[in-house]
XYZ file of C-alpha atoms in Angstrom:
561
model
C 0.000 0.000 0.000
C 1.273 3.445 -0.889
C -0.237 6.623 0.490
C 2.437 9.256 0.249
C 2.632 13.033 0.005
C 4.053 14.338 -3.272
C 3.769 18.136 -3.088
C 1.910 20.965 -1.396
C 1.664 24.348 -3.083
C -0.393 27.516 -3.394
C -3.034 28.081 -6.058
C -3.260 31.760 -6.922
C -5.564 31.786 -9.960
C -8.237 29.770 -11.795
C -6.954 26.221 -12.115
C -7.782 22.675 -13.167
C -9.789 21.849 -10.039
C -11.790 25.089 -9.708
C -11.596 28.878 -9.908
C -10.683 29.561 -6.291
C -7.341 30.517 -4.722
C -6.047 28.325 -1.940
C -3.820 25.294 -1.442
C -3.394 22.004 -3.290
C -1.997 18.722 -1.997
C -0.809 16.117 -4.522
C -0.541 12.580 -3.170
C 0.317 9.066 -4.363
C -2.349 6.412 -3.753
C -1.698 2.798 -4.762
C -3.195 -0.590 -3.821
C -5.870 1.037 -1.684
C -9.327 2.292 -2.620
C -8.776 5.987 -3.470
C -12.383 6.783 -2.552
C -11.651 5.667 0.994
C -8.663 7.994 1.126
C -10.648 10.919 -0.283
C -13.451 10.485 2.235
C -10.929 10.250 5.048
C -9.130 13.439 3.985
C -12.430 15.286 3.627
C -13.495 14.192 7.093
C -10.308 15.510 8.670
C -10.408 18.670 6.558
C -13.922 19.449 7.794
C -12.707 19.078 11.363
C -9.752 21.348 10.693
C -11.933 24.056 9.154
C -14.312 23.918 12.108
C -11.524 24.212 14.686
C -9.684 26.822 12.659
C -12.712 29.043 12.219
C -12.759 28.707 8.429
C -16.281 27.338 8.075
C -16.818 29.587 5.036
C -14.016 27.836 3.114
C -14.519 24.706 1.001
C -12.536 21.845 -0.467
C -12.559 19.622 -3.525
C -10.504 16.819 -5.061
C -9.417 15.222 -8.315
C -8.630 11.521 -8.701
C -6.227 10.191 -11.308
C -4.338 6.968 -11.895
C -1.912 6.496 -9.031
C -2.973 9.429 -6.927
C -5.158 12.397 -6.140
C -5.125 16.150 -5.703
C -6.923 17.797 -2.792
C -7.661 21.517 -2.885
C -8.644 23.866 -0.066
C -9.935 27.367 -0.735
C -8.471 30.209 1.300
C -8.220 34.003 1.426
C -5.408 35.478 -0.678
C -3.611 36.618 2.468
C -3.537 33.131 3.989
C -2.286 30.797 1.276
C 0.797 29.584 3.144
C -1.250 28.707 6.209
C -3.783 27.029 3.923
C -0.999 24.784 2.607
C -0.077 23.772 6.150
C -3.707 23.180 7.086
C -4.374 20.999 4.025
C -1.200 19.025 4.706
C -2.190 18.560 8.353
C -5.486 17.032 7.228
C -3.513 14.688 4.981
C -1.193 13.661 7.834
C -4.209 12.885 10.001
C -5.734 10.914 7.136
C -2.584 8.801 6.698
C -2.246 8.191 10.418
C -5.808 6.860 10.643
C -5.485 4.644 7.566
C -2.197 3.149 8.762
C -3.402 2.731 12.336
C -0.784 5.111 13.713
C -1.229 7.270 16.826
C -3.441 10.278 16.240
C -1.715 13.633 15.812
C -1.986 16.378 18.418
C -4.357 18.406 16.248
C -5.103 21.007 18.915
C -1.447 21.995 19.224
C -1.024 22.109 15.446
C -4.131 24.271 15.079
C -2.844 26.643 17.737
C 0.488 26.980 15.899
C -1.281 27.602 12.602
C -3.498 30.258 14.134
C -0.366 32.023 15.346
C 1.103 31.777 11.851
C -2.135 33.123 10.386
C -1.905 36.191 12.621
C 1.483 36.947 11.073
C 0.491 36.165 7.488
C -2.843 37.986 7.415
C -3.047 41.275 5.594
C -6.577 42.751 5.880
C -5.560 45.822 3.893
C -4.549 43.589 0.989
C -7.930 41.845 1.010
C -9.733 45.184 1.187
C -7.744 46.486 -1.784
C -8.475 43.329 -3.807
C -12.172 43.598 -3.004
C -12.372 47.291 -3.861
C -10.517 46.739 -7.134
C -12.961 43.999 -8.079
C -15.881 46.263 -7.205
C -14.501 48.951 -9.532
C -13.610 46.406 -12.251
C -9.909 47.217 -11.973
C -7.259 44.539 -12.414
C -5.303 43.991 -9.212
C -2.212 41.759 -9.331
C -0.697 40.606 -6.058
C 2.268 38.457 -5.066
C 4.491 38.052 -2.026
C 6.320 41.312 -2.628
C 4.145 43.686 -4.637
C 0.616 44.648 -5.519
C -0.452 46.616 -8.565
C -3.576 48.258 -9.961
C -4.256 48.596 -13.669
C -2.066 47.464 -16.557
C 0.540 48.955 -18.841
C 0.513 52.743 -19.029
C -1.944 53.224 -16.154
C -0.367 50.753 -13.733
C 0.643 51.673 -10.204
C 2.687 49.278 -8.093
C 3.356 49.239 -4.343
C 5.240 47.051 -1.930
C 2.969 44.724 0.024
C 4.496 46.226 3.150
C 3.343 49.738 2.184
C -0.094 49.333 0.624
C -1.994 52.439 -0.443
C -5.157 53.711 1.165
C -8.276 52.593 -0.678
C -9.997 55.933 -0.239
C -7.111 57.683 -1.966
C -7.507 55.880 -5.300
C -8.999 57.423 -8.424
C -10.330 54.145 -9.772
C -11.321 55.635 -13.112
C -7.629 56.292 -13.859
C -6.822 52.577 -14.086
C -7.282 50.746 -17.366
C -6.699 47.260 -18.688
C -4.841 46.625 -21.918
C -5.833 43.975 -24.492
C -4.570 40.612 -23.246
C -4.516 37.088 -24.656
C -3.486 33.637 -23.450
C -1.702 31.217 -25.775
C -1.356 27.562 -24.818
C -0.951 24.151 -26.434
C 1.676 21.444 -26.700
C 3.531 22.992 -29.636
C 3.529 26.371 -31.348
C 3.017 28.547 -28.266
C 6.220 30.583 -28.530
C 5.920 30.972 -32.286
C 2.322 32.144 -31.857
C 3.001 34.842 -29.248
C 5.932 36.142 -31.287
C 3.925 36.254 -34.512
C 1.034 37.956 -32.721
C 3.448 40.574 -31.377
C 4.610 41.277 -34.945
C 1.011 41.869 -35.995
C 0.428 44.188 -33.047
C 3.610 46.097 -33.883
C 2.351 46.544 -37.434
C -0.814 48.024 -35.905
C 1.299 50.595 -34.046
C 1.126 48.911 -30.632
C 4.009 48.196 -28.272
C 3.433 44.487 -27.701
C 4.555 42.569 -24.658
C 5.297 38.842 -24.774
C 5.898 36.190 -22.139
C 7.260 32.824 -23.230
C 9.361 29.848 -22.205
C 12.423 31.639 -23.628
C 12.119 35.243 -22.451
C 9.917 38.153 -21.473
C 9.885 41.014 -23.929
C 8.326 44.458 -24.393
C 8.556 45.853 -27.886
C 12.099 45.128 -29.064
C 13.530 44.991 -25.528
C 14.090 41.624 -23.872
C 13.614 42.197 -20.148
C 15.047 38.840 -19.144
C 15.824 35.400 -20.548
C 14.320 32.282 -19.000
C 11.009 30.485 -18.647
C 8.398 33.182 -18.055
C 5.323 31.156 -19.032
C 3.815 31.347 -15.537
C 2.123 33.978 -13.364
C 5.363 35.729 -12.409
C 6.170 36.595 -16.015
C 2.644 37.829 -16.666
C 2.753 40.158 -13.654
C 6.127 41.542 -14.683
C 4.900 42.245 -18.201
C 1.558 43.777 -17.240
C 3.264 46.013 -14.689
C 5.586 47.445 -17.349
C 4.171 50.858 -18.353
C 5.438 50.376 -21.917
C 3.153 47.387 -22.571
C 0.133 48.315 -24.728
C -1.042 44.798 -25.633
C 0.014 41.506 -24.047
C 0.393 37.979 -25.416
C 0.922 35.591 -22.530
C 2.275 32.119 -23.212
C 0.678 29.823 -20.666
C 2.379 26.457 -20.292
C 0.988 23.309 -18.698
C 3.354 23.571 -15.732
C 2.259 27.081 -14.791
C -1.427 26.192 -15.046
C -1.013 23.151 -12.808
C 1.401 24.686 -10.305
C -0.311 28.014 -9.664
C -3.306 28.436 -11.951
C -3.855 31.138 -14.559
C -1.729 34.311 -14.356
C -4.729 36.657 -14.480
C -8.462 36.065 -14.236
C -9.643 38.092 -17.240
C -8.346 38.178 -20.810
C -9.932 39.136 -24.123
C -8.940 36.043 -26.100
C -7.248 32.680 -25.712
C -5.644 30.399 -28.299
C -5.161 26.646 -27.956
C -2.752 25.591 -30.711
C -2.881 21.797 -30.347
C -2.545 19.009 -27.797
C -0.206 16.025 -28.128
C 1.616 13.676 -25.779
C 4.316 15.511 -23.838
C 5.477 15.599 -20.207
C 2.859 13.089 -19.080
C 3.076 11.778 -15.530
C 3.542 15.170 -13.874
C 1.052 16.858 -11.530
C -1.412 14.001 -12.009
C -1.645 14.443 -15.777
C -1.143 10.898 -17.056
C -3.051 10.871 -20.350
C -3.310 13.180 -23.345
C -7.015 13.594 -22.561
C -6.121 14.928 -19.112
C -3.481 17.139 -20.703
C -6.137 18.606 -22.998
C -8.332 19.390 -19.992
C -5.406 21.168 -18.342
C -4.695 23.252 -21.441
C -8.326 24.341 -21.707
C -8.206 25.886 -18.244
C -7.334 29.061 -20.201
C -11.028 29.306 -21.102
C -11.738 30.055 -17.420
C -9.812 33.292 -17.787
C -11.876 34.681 -20.650
C -14.017 37.748 -20.080
C -17.727 37.564 -20.825
C -17.044 38.760 -24.369
C -13.782 36.845 -24.774
C -13.090 34.539 -27.722
C -11.619 31.039 -27.506
C -9.602 30.217 -30.660
C -9.383 26.449 -31.192
C -7.671 24.117 -33.670
C -10.355 22.095 -35.466
C -7.714 19.830 -37.061
C -6.493 18.444 -33.731
C -8.726 15.756 -32.252
C -8.052 16.617 -28.616
C -8.602 20.357 -28.974
C -11.681 19.679 -31.084
C -13.223 17.539 -28.339
C -12.569 20.136 -25.656
C -13.772 22.991 -27.835
C -17.046 21.248 -28.578
C -17.660 21.006 -24.829
C -16.946 24.697 -24.239
C -19.656 27.277 -23.678
C -17.368 30.135 -24.739
C -17.534 32.125 -27.968
C -15.458 30.039 -30.363
C -13.288 30.788 -33.351
C -12.390 27.530 -35.103
C -9.407 27.328 -37.436
C -8.517 24.631 -39.946
C -6.376 24.054 -43.009
C -9.446 22.536 -44.669
C -12.246 24.842 -45.783
C -14.566 21.815 -45.950
C -14.010 20.818 -42.326
C -17.476 20.292 -40.784
C -16.784 22.733 -37.942
C -15.672 25.418 -40.374
C -18.737 24.856 -42.523
C -20.953 25.093 -39.435
C -19.291 28.365 -38.422
C -19.869 29.755 -41.900
C -23.497 28.702 -41.739
C -23.875 30.381 -38.326
C -21.930 33.455 -39.472
C -19.568 32.801 -36.564
C -15.794 33.211 -36.413
C -13.589 30.926 -38.543
C -10.114 30.969 -40.085
C -9.234 28.521 -42.860
C -7.399 27.908 -46.111
C -9.394 28.247 -49.321
C -7.714 27.646 -52.684
C -4.340 28.464 -51.149
C -5.598 31.654 -49.474
C -5.741 32.313 -45.745
C -9.327 33.444 -45.098
C -11.027 34.955 -42.065
C -14.819 34.844 -41.820
C -17.218 36.487 -39.375
C -20.769 37.759 -39.573
C -21.124 36.495 -43.118
C -18.098 38.348 -44.475
C -15.137 36.350 -45.800
C -11.860 38.243 -46.085
C -9.038 36.756 -48.158
C -5.939 37.912 -46.313
C -2.883 36.388 -48.001
C -1.704 33.428 -50.040
C -0.314 30.817 -47.677
C 2.822 30.188 -49.743
C 3.722 33.890 -49.464
C 3.973 33.673 -45.671
C 7.740 33.251 -45.053
C 7.452 30.919 -42.068
C 5.461 28.384 -44.119
C 8.497 27.688 -46.331
C 6.520 28.151 -49.528
C 3.583 26.298 -48.026
C 5.557 23.161 -47.042
C 5.565 23.828 -43.262
C 2.092 22.588 -42.369
C 2.660 23.237 -38.653
C 3.376 26.908 -39.331
C 0.322 27.230 -41.549
C -1.558 25.977 -38.501
C 0.196 28.529 -36.284
C -0.611 31.354 -38.701
C -4.308 30.413 -38.778
C -4.553 30.363 -35.001
C -2.787 33.685 -34.553
C -5.012 35.332 -37.155
C -8.055 34.163 -35.181
C -6.489 35.474 -31.969
C -5.587 38.893 -33.375
C -8.972 39.329 -35.049
C -10.554 38.638 -31.641
C -8.410 41.509 -30.338
C -9.697 43.722 -33.185
C -6.357 44.204 -34.925
C -6.835 45.507 -38.482
C -6.450 43.202 -41.482
C -3.603 45.235 -42.934
C -1.546 44.851 -39.748
C -2.251 41.114 -39.637
C -1.064 40.677 -43.226
C 1.987 42.851 -42.628
C 2.881 40.786 -39.567
C 2.613 37.560 -41.549
C 4.843 38.947 -44.293
C 7.496 40.383 -41.977
C 7.774 37.480 -39.524
C 10.703 35.325 -40.596
C 12.097 31.956 -39.577
C 15.310 33.422 -38.242
C 16.910 33.637 -34.830
C 15.835 37.267 -34.449
C 12.097 36.831 -35.019
C 11.613 33.251 -33.806
C 14.722 31.895 -32.064
C 14.956 28.115 -32.002
C 11.958 27.512 -34.248
C 12.768 26.559 -37.833
C 15.732 28.938 -38.134
C 17.387 28.865 -41.562
C 21.082 29.305 -42.362
C 23.204 28.796 -45.487
C 26.645 27.206 -45.593
C 28.590 26.337 -48.774
C 25.407 25.870 -50.762
C 23.767 23.704 -48.112
C 20.598 24.761 -46.319
C 20.607 24.360 -42.534
C 17.464 24.177 -40.408
C 17.778 24.573 -36.624
C 14.799 23.711 -34.428
C 14.135 23.197 -30.733
C 11.467 20.498 -31.302
C 11.641 17.924 -28.504
C 8.449 15.866 -28.580
C 7.107 13.494 -31.198
C 4.410 15.845 -32.460
C 6.790 18.770 -33.047
C 9.655 16.659 -34.391
C 7.298 14.946 -36.829
C 6.112 18.351 -38.058
C 9.671 19.510 -38.787
C 10.555 16.191 -40.452
C 7.489 16.495 -42.686
C 8.537 19.996 -43.683
C 12.124 19.006 -44.496
C 10.940 15.959 -46.466
C 9.011 18.375 -48.707
C 12.069 20.515 -49.401
C 14.216 19.710 -52.456
C 17.563 18.242 -51.405
C 20.379 16.171 -52.874
C 20.939 14.609 -49.445
C 19.422 15.027 -46.004
C 21.518 14.952 -42.859
C 20.057 15.150 -39.343
C 21.327 15.602 -35.806
C 19.186 14.864 -32.762
C 19.347 13.860 -29.112
C 16.922 13.257 -26.284
C 16.470 14.168 -22.628
C 17.044 11.389 -20.127
C 13.805 11.784 -18.193
C 11.828 10.219 -21.038
C 11.096 6.507 -21.032
C 12.867 4.136 -23.436
C 9.597 3.849 -25.364
C 9.319 7.656 -25.606
C 12.888 7.885 -26.922
C 12.171 5.182 -29.492
C 9.021 6.993 -30.626
C 10.961 10.238 -31.034
C 13.648 8.387 -32.970
C 11.007 6.834 -35.215
C 9.786 10.320 -36.137
C 13.326 11.316 -37.150
C 13.873 8.064 -39.058
C 11.023 9.006 -41.387
C 13.319 11.662 -42.843
C 15.111 8.807 -44.656
C 18.325 10.691 -44.106
C 21.732 9.922 -45.545
C 23.254 10.537 -42.129
C 21.792 10.238 -38.617
C 23.946 11.830 -35.944
C 23.019 11.243 -32.308
C 24.375 13.900 -29.947
C 24.923 13.485 -26.235
C 23.126 16.155 -24.191
C 24.960 16.056 -20.872
C 22.843 18.882 -19.445
C 19.690 16.787 -19.786
C 20.872 13.306 -18.730
C 18.435 13.494 -15.799
C 19.457 10.280 -14.100
C 20.918 8.406 -17.060
C 24.604 7.785 -17.749
C 26.544 9.264 -20.648
C 26.130 7.040 -23.678
C 22.898 5.367 -22.492
C 20.587 7.350 -24.783
C 22.926 7.230 -27.777
C 23.222 3.458 -27.463
C 19.458 3.065 -27.205
C 18.915 5.268 -30.272
C 21.570 3.524 -32.370
C 20.211 0.071 -31.546
C 16.693 1.169 -32.417
C 17.761 2.722 -35.726
C 19.557 -0.507 -36.626
C 16.422 -2.498 -35.768
C 14.489 -0.251 -38.167
C 16.843 -1.186 -40.976
C 19.063 1.895 -41.048
C 22.546 1.132 -42.380
C 25.041 1.315 -39.526
C 27.423 3.312 -41.725
C 24.812 6.086 -41.767
C 24.674 6.370 -37.954
C 27.173 8.578 -36.130
C 27.510 10.165 -32.698
C 28.919 13.289 -31.096
C 29.783 14.330 -27.561
C 27.621 17.461 -27.780
C 25.191 19.242 -30.117
C 27.898 21.760 -31.055
C 30.358 19.017 -32.049
C 27.583 17.214 -33.906
C 26.731 20.344 -35.854
C 30.366 20.828 -36.827
C 30.691 17.225 -38.004
C 27.578 17.360 -40.177
C 28.547 20.651 -41.778
C 31.951 19.221 -42.646
C 30.085 16.482 -44.542
C 27.503 18.791 -46.145
C 27.737 19.611 -49.830
C 25.939 22.005 -52.143
C 22.256 21.143 -52.451
C 22.102 19.257 -49.133
C 19.627 20.019 -46.353
C 20.975 19.693 -42.808
C 18.401 19.437 -40.002
C 19.656 20.167 -36.483
C 17.393 19.380 -33.534
C 19.111 21.481 -30.869
C 18.036 21.080 -27.228
C 21.235 22.560 -25.780
C 24.001 24.938 -26.926
C 21.499 26.771 -29.135
C 23.120 30.181 -28.632
C 26.598 28.826 -29.385
C 25.348 27.129 -32.541
C 23.529 30.270 -33.659
C 26.632 32.429 -33.167
C 28.816 29.956 -35.047
C 26.413 29.609 -37.957
C 25.854 33.370 -38.153
C 29.588 34.063 -38.151
C 30.202 31.463 -40.811
């Protein structure tokens, strides 16, 4: 029997379990009826709330294979204490199930009440409530609180909060905001959307897994796809419109960054990072991605990929205003949108078309969009369709949308790490950060469509994937039918494996698939692998580099060359 605590953390925004802030407890449950465990935790939680004086708070749970998540609602100024209280209920639950001595709950409650006295901040709650009453966005964290967004924002230290009566609430304004989520295409989408906004004369802010950026200024590099990045961006007075990349991890760890946006885009859902935070299936992953719909305003638009089965299923269950997009004009959902005069984006006779209220606007020929590689990059056609739907929901003009599509290039300046193109001695070099089967397959399909005398490919995998996952990723690369397969070690991402383990697994699998052993090579790092392949490359060749590490070094070397 396994009943074990995994993690306790704060929930600060709308999340997978519900829309309330509070605490969440993730636990492992094996070889015991999970319903029994849930009922036991709920019983102890009810007792805790009664003794703690939190009768107005509530709790919920989510079961999944191998475990459960328990959530407790709490005031925004008591989230740390809420974590301790929820964990105490879990400890009592475990003790009763295992027949261990009961915990001294009274003493624990007394300690938590003392901690609550320190943590509480009534002025913070009053400010949050007053902001909500005046329909003003209020963003709070451990250190700061802010009112408004962009040019109207005011920010204070939590230790020196302003007086409510001294605020001119009409001075605070929101800026247009959008969420972008999905398994693949998120970063490309927020960057492309920012180009369209720039063409419309707006200073666009972007959060992503690579950096946070306002206009042409990168504020910081790193993963800013969670609430912290969103707050930083929306508190920057230069930001006039915001495109917030929202990754699975941020949604599950903390919830949505803000509770009200004007539009949300779900690019696609495919298998990736399963087994974390109780998300064990792609269906559960799709549910997690669609949490972004909870952040839409009453008039907000949810932009959904009709060509992806998982997003299609979730979209059909949504009660939000939908904009479907598809590469097929005849897709049933597109045809239904046209019949209903609702929002749709699709490809018709090679043209990218937007339709709403009975008016179809032909925007641009797909093969003239640079990032589609003359129409061969199906995944980027998909990204373009989704971003058009998103930017039309934000009321950007058609001319700016077309200009953004024309000016956005597959280079390291506009879209670093995503389909970047270089030339070397007559050979074409494609560098991409793709790291799951869905994204790698998309790049392979694109490169297969490009004319080439020979195709050479470098790839490597992170060690925290299963052997089966690594074989599936390798199978996607094998479909390139390359003249050379180079497997690079990625020491930074061994994650529990030994050097050489992944390369050996990949080589053995390629051999089992019938690849000639003389066509399989290895390198100690992505940079060394890149150098080896380019020494072999000749005029007319296409070299595909899947780069998970040393991307900046490779970019500098290729740019210099």
